[in-house]
């Protein structure tokens, strides 16, 4: 029994004893965690409006034949956070809030004397994560960088125009108002930017960046018919170029 008690006491003292190197470990409050940057600013967005024509799953409707999407540019606000644990490398999380778009169908032949009909509207919200490489060291007032990452884009607040619903009803395709639907997407993103400090010891900075990312989703227009419902389909390629301008604070 004595050997068992001895080993039990030894094992218990080993569990409660601090590791040999614990006293040598640095306090986390005194460690150098690198730079943290928070930015807030605006985004100018130029989407790619090259999308396939709206069509049925098998056949094409003549008035919609060869139509193309026409989407204007948009502006919105964006916020980002950057952590640079090393001098040349950092990670960034960027959120671009819901940019609003109106969608028109060009080359439309359903209305005499017109080649354009309003399809609907939607908002696009994107969240992006980047790994950034900084070319210059932290003694420089201007620090250009390149980044590669991923993006998640959600298309929401989607609505079909009354004009397009009236076209579906008047042409005998629908018996009532339809619905316009877009989904979401995950894909790659790249960026190039620069952080400009107001001074060597100033925490304030200005940021300018150009981004491009891939984003595509299935678009559907669903409408009621005498036999139930039917759908029109399109493949929407969002794929925007974005220019960001923002003010930041480094700590």
JSON list of N, CA and C in Angstrom, two decimals, residues 132-171:
[
{"chain": "A", "resi": 132, "resn": "UNK", "atom": "N", "xyz": [-3.21, 40.00, -47.00]},
{"chain": "A", "resi": 132, "resn": "UNK", "atom": "CA", "xyz": [-2.54, 41.11, -47.66]},
{"chain": "A", "resi": 132, "resn": "UNK", "atom": "C", "xyz": [-1.02, 41.03, -47.49]},
{"chain": "A", "resi": 133, "resn": "UNK", "atom": "N", "xyz": [-0.30, 41.37, -48.56]},
{"chain": "A", "resi": 133, "resn": "UNK", "atom": "CA", "xyz": [1.16, 41.47, -48.54]},
{"chain": "A", "resi": 133, "resn": "UNK", "atom": "C", "xyz": [1.55, 42.93, -48.71]},
{"chain": "A", "resi": 134, "resn": "UNK", "atom": "N", "xyz": [2.31, 43.47, -47.74]},
{"chain": "A", "resi": 134, "resn": "UNK", "atom": "CA", "xyz": [2.75, 44.86, -47.76]},
{"chain": "A", "resi": 134, "resn": "UNK", "atom": "C", "xyz": [4.18, 44.94, -48.29]},
{"chain": "A", "resi": 135, "resn": "UNK", "atom": "N", "xyz": [4.37, 45.74, -49.32]},
{"chain": "A", "resi": 135, "resn": "UNK", "atom": "CA", "xyz": [5.66, 45.77, -50.01]},
{"chain": "A", "resi": 135, "resn": "UNK", "atom": "C", "xyz": [6.73, 46.54, -49.24]},
{"chain": "A", "resi": 136, "resn": "UNK", "atom": "N", "xyz": [6.32, 47.58, -48.49]},
{"chain": "A", "resi": 136, "resn": "UNK", "atom": "CA", "xyz": [7.27, 48.43, -47.78]},
{"chain": "A", "resi": 136, "resn": "UNK", "atom": "C", "xyz": [7.15, 48.20, -46.27]},
{"chain": "A", "resi": 137, "resn": "UNK", "atom": "N", "xyz": [8.21, 48.58, -45.54]},
{"chain": "A", "resi": 137, "resn": "UNK", "atom": "CA", "xyz": [8.18, 48.36, -44.09]},
{"chain": "A", "resi": 137, "resn": "UNK", "atom": "C", "xyz": [7.38, 49.44, -43.39]},
{"chain": "A", "resi": 138, "resn": "UNK", "atom": "N", "xyz": [7.23, 49.28, -42.08]},
{"chain": "A", "resi": 138, "resn": "UNK", "atom": "CA", "xyz": [6.34, 50.17, -41.32]},
{"chain": "A", "resi": 138, "resn": "UNK", "atom": "C", "xyz": [6.93, 51.54, -41.02]},
{"chain": "A", "resi": 139, "resn": "UNK", "atom": "N", "xyz": [8.14, 51.83, -41.51]},
{"chain": "A", "resi": 139, "resn": "UNK", "atom": "CA", "xyz": [8.70, 53.17, -41.36]},
{"chain": "A", "resi": 139, "resn": "UNK", "atom": "C", "xyz": [8.22, 54.11, -42.47]},
{"chain": "A", "resi": 140, "resn": "UNK", "atom": "N", "xyz": [7.57, 53.57, -43.50]},
{"chain": "A", "resi": 140, "resn": "UNK", "atom": "CA", "xyz": [7.11, 54.38, -44.63]},
{"chain": "A", "resi": 140, "resn": "UNK", "atom": "C", "xyz": [5.73, 54.96, -44.33]},
{"chain": "A", "resi": 141, "resn": "UNK", "atom": "N", "xyz": [5.52, 56.21, -44.75]},
{"chain": "A", "resi": 141, "resn": "UNK", "atom": "CA", "xyz": [4.22, 56.85, -44.54]},
{"chain": "A", "resi": 141, "resn": "UNK", "atom": "C", "xyz": [3.17, 56.26, -45.47]},
{"chain": "A", "resi": 142, "resn": "UNK", "atom": "N", "xyz": [3.57, 55.81, -46.64]},
{"chain": "A", "resi": 142, "resn": "UNK", "atom": "CA", "xyz": [2.65, 55.15, -47.56]},
{"chain": "A", "resi": 142, "resn": "UNK", "atom": "C", "xyz": [3.00, 53.68, -47.68]},
{"chain": "A", "resi": 143, "resn": "UNK", "atom": "N", "xyz": [2.02, 52.80, -47.45]},
{"chain": "A", "resi": 143, "resn": "UNK", "atom": "CA", "xyz": [2.27, 51.37, -47.47]},
{"chain": "A", "resi": 143, "resn": "UNK", "atom": "C", "xyz": [1.33, 50.68, -48.47]},
{"chain": "A", "resi": 144, "resn": "UNK", "atom": "N", "xyz": [1.78, 50.51, -49.72]},
{"chain": "A", "resi": 144, "resn": "UNK", "atom": "CA", "xyz": [0.97, 49.78, -50.70]},
{"chain": "A", "resi": 144, "resn": "UNK", "atom": "C", "xyz": [0.91, 48.30, -50.38]},
{"chain": "A", "resi": 145, "resn": "UNK", "atom": "N", "xyz": [-0.16, 47.65, -50.83]},
{"chain": "A", "resi": 145, "resn": "UNK", "atom": "CA", "xyz": [-0.33, 46.23, -50.55]},
{"chain": "A", "resi": 145, "resn": "UNK", "atom": "C", "xyz": [-1.14, 45.56, -51.64]},
{"chain": "A", "resi": 146, "resn": "UNK", "atom": "N", "xyz": [-0.99, 44.25, -51.74]},
{"chain": "A", "resi": 146, "resn": "UNK", "atom": "CA", "xyz": [-1.79, 43.40, -52.62]},
{"chain": "A", "resi": 146, "resn": "UNK", "atom": "C", "xyz": [-2.46, 42.34, -51.76]},
{"chain": "A", "resi": 147, "resn": "UNK", "atom": "N", "xyz": [-3.70, 42.00, -52.12]},
{"chain": "A", "resi": 147, "resn": "UNK", "atom": "CA", "xyz": [-4.44, 41.03, -51.33]},
{"chain": "A", "resi": 147, "resn": "UNK", "atom": "C", "xyz": [-5.19, 40.04, -52.19]},
{"chain": "A", "resi": 148, "resn": "UNK", "atom": "N", "xyz": [-5.34, 38.84, -51.67]},
{"chain": "A", "resi": 148, "resn": "UNK", "atom": "CA", "xyz": [-6.14, 37.81, -52.32]},
{"chain": "A", "resi": 148, "resn": "UNK", "atom": "C", "xyz": [-7.00, 37.16, -51.26]},
{"chain": "A", "resi": 149, "resn": "UNK", "atom": "N", "xyz": [-8.25, 36.82, -51.63]},
{"chain": "A", "resi": 149, "resn": "UNK", "atom": "CA", "xyz": [-9.14, 36.24, -50.64]},
{"chain": "A", "resi": 149, "resn": "UNK", "atom": "C", "xyz": [-10.41, 35.69, -51.23]},
{"chain": "A", "resi": 150, "resn": "UNK", "atom": "N", "xyz": [-11.45, 35.66, -50.42]},
{"chain": "A", "resi": 150, "resn": "UNK", "atom": "CA", "xyz": [-12.74, 35.12, -50.84]},
{"chain": "A", "resi": 150, "resn": "UNK", "atom": "C", "xyz": [-13.83, 36.14, -50.51]},
{"chain": "A", "resi": 151, "resn": "UNK", "atom": "N", "xyz": [-14.98, 35.99, -51.16]},
{"chain": "A", "resi": 151, "resn": "UNK", "atom": "CA", "xyz": [-16.10, 36.88, -50.88]},
{"chain": "A", "resi": 151, "resn": "UNK", "atom": "C", "xyz": [-17.39, 36.08, -50.80]},
{"chain": "A", "resi": 152, "resn": "UNK", "atom": "N", "xyz": [-18.28, 36.58, -49.96]},
{"chain": "A", "resi": 152, "resn": "UNK", "atom": "CA", "xyz": [-19.65, 36.07, -49.89]},
{"chain": "A", "resi": 152, "resn": "UNK", "atom": "C", "xyz": [-20.56, 37.24, -50.24]},
{"chain": "A", "resi": 153, "resn": "UNK", "atom": "N", "xyz": [-21.40, 37.07, -51.26]},
{"chain": "A", "resi": 153, "resn": "UNK", "atom": "CA", "xyz": [-22.32, 38.12, -51.69]},
{"chain": "A", "resi": 153, "resn": "UNK", "atom": "C", "xyz": [-23.75, 37.61, -51.58]},
{"chain": "A", "resi": 154, "resn": "UNK", "atom": "N", "xyz": [-24.57, 38.39, -50.90]},
{"chain": "A", "resi": 154, "resn": "UNK", "atom": "CA", "xyz": [-25.97, 38.07, -50.72]},
{"chain": "A", "resi": 154, "resn": "UNK", "atom": "C", "xyz": [-26.81, 39.07, -51.50]},
{"chain": "A", "resi": 155, "resn": "UNK", "atom": "N", "xyz": [-27.69, 38.56, -52.37]},
{"chain": "A", "resi": 155, "resn": "UNK", "atom": "CA", "xyz": [-28.60, 39.40, -53.13]},
{"chain": "A", "resi": 155, "resn": "UNK", "atom": "C", "xyz": [-29.96, 39.37, -52.43]},
{"chain": "A", "resi": 156, "resn": "UNK", "atom": "N", "xyz": [-30.40, 40.52, -51.97]},
{"chain": "A", "resi": 156, "resn": "UNK", "atom": "CA", "xyz": [-31.61, 40.56, -51.13]},
{"chain": "A", "resi": 156, "resn": "UNK", "atom": "C", "xyz": [-32.49, 41.75, -51.51]},
{"chain": "A", "resi": 157, "resn": "UNK", "atom": "N", "xyz": [-33.63, 41.85, -50.84]},
{"chain": "A", "resi": 157, "resn": "UNK", "atom": "CA", "xyz": [-34.63, 42.89, -51.13]},
{"chain": "A", "resi": 157, "resn": "UNK", "atom": "C", "xyz": [-34.93, 42.93, -52.63]},
{"chain": "A", "resi": 158, "resn": "UNK", "atom": "N", "xyz": [-35.17, 41.75, -53.19]},
{"chain": "A", "resi": 158, "resn": "UNK", "atom": "CA", "xyz": [-35.39, 41.62, -54.64]},
{"chain": "A", "resi": 158, "resn": "UNK", "atom": "C", "xyz": [-36.87, 41.78, -54.94]},
{"chain": "A", "resi": 159, "resn": "UNK", "atom": "N", "xyz": [-37.21, 42.57, -55.95]},
{"chain": "A", "resi": 159, "resn": "UNK", "atom": "CA", "xyz": [-38.61, 42.75, -56.32]},
{"chain": "A", "resi": 159, "resn": "UNK", "atom": "C", "xyz": [-38.75, 42.89, -57.83]},
{"chain": "A", "resi": 160, "resn": "UNK", "atom": "N", "xyz": [-39.85, 42.37, -58.35]},
{"chain": "A", "resi": 160, "resn": "UNK", "atom": "CA", "xyz": [-40.16, 42.45, -59.77]},
{"chain": "A", "resi": 160, "resn": "UNK", "atom": "C", "xyz": [-40.94, 43.73, -60.04]},
{"chain": "A", "resi": 161, "resn": "UNK", "atom": "N", "xyz": [-40.65, 44.40, -61.15]},
{"chain": "A", "resi": 161, "resn": "UNK", "atom": "CA", "xyz": [-41.33, 45.65, -61.46]},
{"chain": "A", "resi": 161, "resn": "UNK", "atom": "C", "xyz": [-42.78, 45.39, -61.89]},
{"chain": "A", "resi": 162, "resn": "UNK", "atom": "N", "xyz": [-43.63, 46.36, -61.63]},
{"chain": "A", "resi": 162, "resn": "UNK", "atom": "CA", "xyz": [-45.01, 46.25, -62.09]},
{"chain": "A", "resi": 162, "resn": "UNK", "atom": "C", "xyz": [-45.11, 46.23, -63.60]},
{"chain": "A", "resi": 163, "resn": "UNK", "atom": "N", "xyz": [-44.17, 46.93, -64.26]},
{"chain": "A", "resi": 163, "resn": "UNK", "atom": "CA", "xyz": [-44.18, 46.96, -65.71]},
{"chain": "A", "resi": 163, "resn": "UNK", "atom": "C", "xyz": [-43.94, 45.59, -66.31]},
{"chain": "A", "resi": 164, "resn": "UNK", "atom": "N", "xyz": [-43.00, 44.82, -65.73]},
{"chain": "A", "resi": 164, "resn": "UNK", "atom": "CA", "xyz": [-42.72, 43.50, -66.27]},
{"chain": "A", "resi": 164, "resn": "UNK", "atom": "C", "xyz": [-43.85, 42.53, -65.92]},
{"chain": "A", "resi": 165, "resn": "UNK", "atom": "N", "xyz": [-44.45, 42.67, -64.74]},
{"chain": "A", "resi": 165, "resn": "UNK", "atom": "CA", "xyz": [-45.60, 41.83, -64.39]},
{"chain": "A", "resi": 165, "resn": "UNK", "atom": "C", "xyz": [-46.76, 42.08, -65.36]},
{"chain": "A", "resi": 166, "resn": "UNK", "atom": "N", "xyz": [-46.98, 43.35, -65.70]},
{"chain": "A", "resi": 166, "resn": "UNK", "atom": "CA", "xyz": [-48.05, 43.67, -66.65]},
{"chain": "A", "resi": 166, "resn": "UNK", "atom": "C", "xyz": [-47.77, 43.05, -68.02]},
{"chain": "A", "resi": 167, "resn": "UNK", "atom": "N", "xyz": [-46.51, 43.05, -68.42]},
{"chain": "A", "resi": 167, "resn": "UNK", "atom": "CA", "xyz": [-46.15, 42.42, -69.70]},
{"chain": "A", "resi": 167, "resn": "UNK", "atom": "C", "xyz": [-46.48, 40.93, -69.69]},
{"chain": "A", "resi": 168, "resn": "UNK", "atom": "N", "xyz": [-46.14, 40.25, -68.60]},
{"chain": "A", "resi": 168, "resn": "UNK", "atom": "CA", "xyz": [-46.42, 38.82, -68.50]},
{"chain": "A", "resi": 168, "resn": "UNK", "atom": "C", "xyz": [-47.92, 38.54, -68.56]},
{"chain": "A", "resi": 169, "resn": "UNK", "atom": "N", "xyz": [-48.70, 39.38, -67.89]},
{"chain": "A", "resi": 169, "resn": "UNK", "atom": "CA", "xyz": [-50.16, 39.19, -67.87]},
{"chain": "A", "resi": 169, "resn": "UNK", "atom": "C", "xyz": [-50.78, 39.52, -69.23]},
{"chain": "A", "resi": 170, "resn": "UNK", "atom": "N", "xyz": [-50.37, 40.67, -69.80]},
{"chain": "A", "resi": 170, "resn": "UNK", "atom": "CA", "xyz": [-50.96, 41.11, -71.07]},
{"chain": "A", "resi": 170, "resn": "UNK", "atom": "C", "xyz": [-50.58, 40.22, -72.24]},
{"chain": "A", "resi": 171, "resn": "UNK", "atom": "N", "xyz": [-49.43, 39.55, -72.13]},
{"chain": "A", "resi": 171, "resn": "UNK", "atom": "CA", "xyz": [-49.01, 38.65, -73.22]},
{"chain": "A", "resi": 171, "resn": "UNK", "atom": "C", "xyz": [-49.60, 37.25, -73.05]}
]
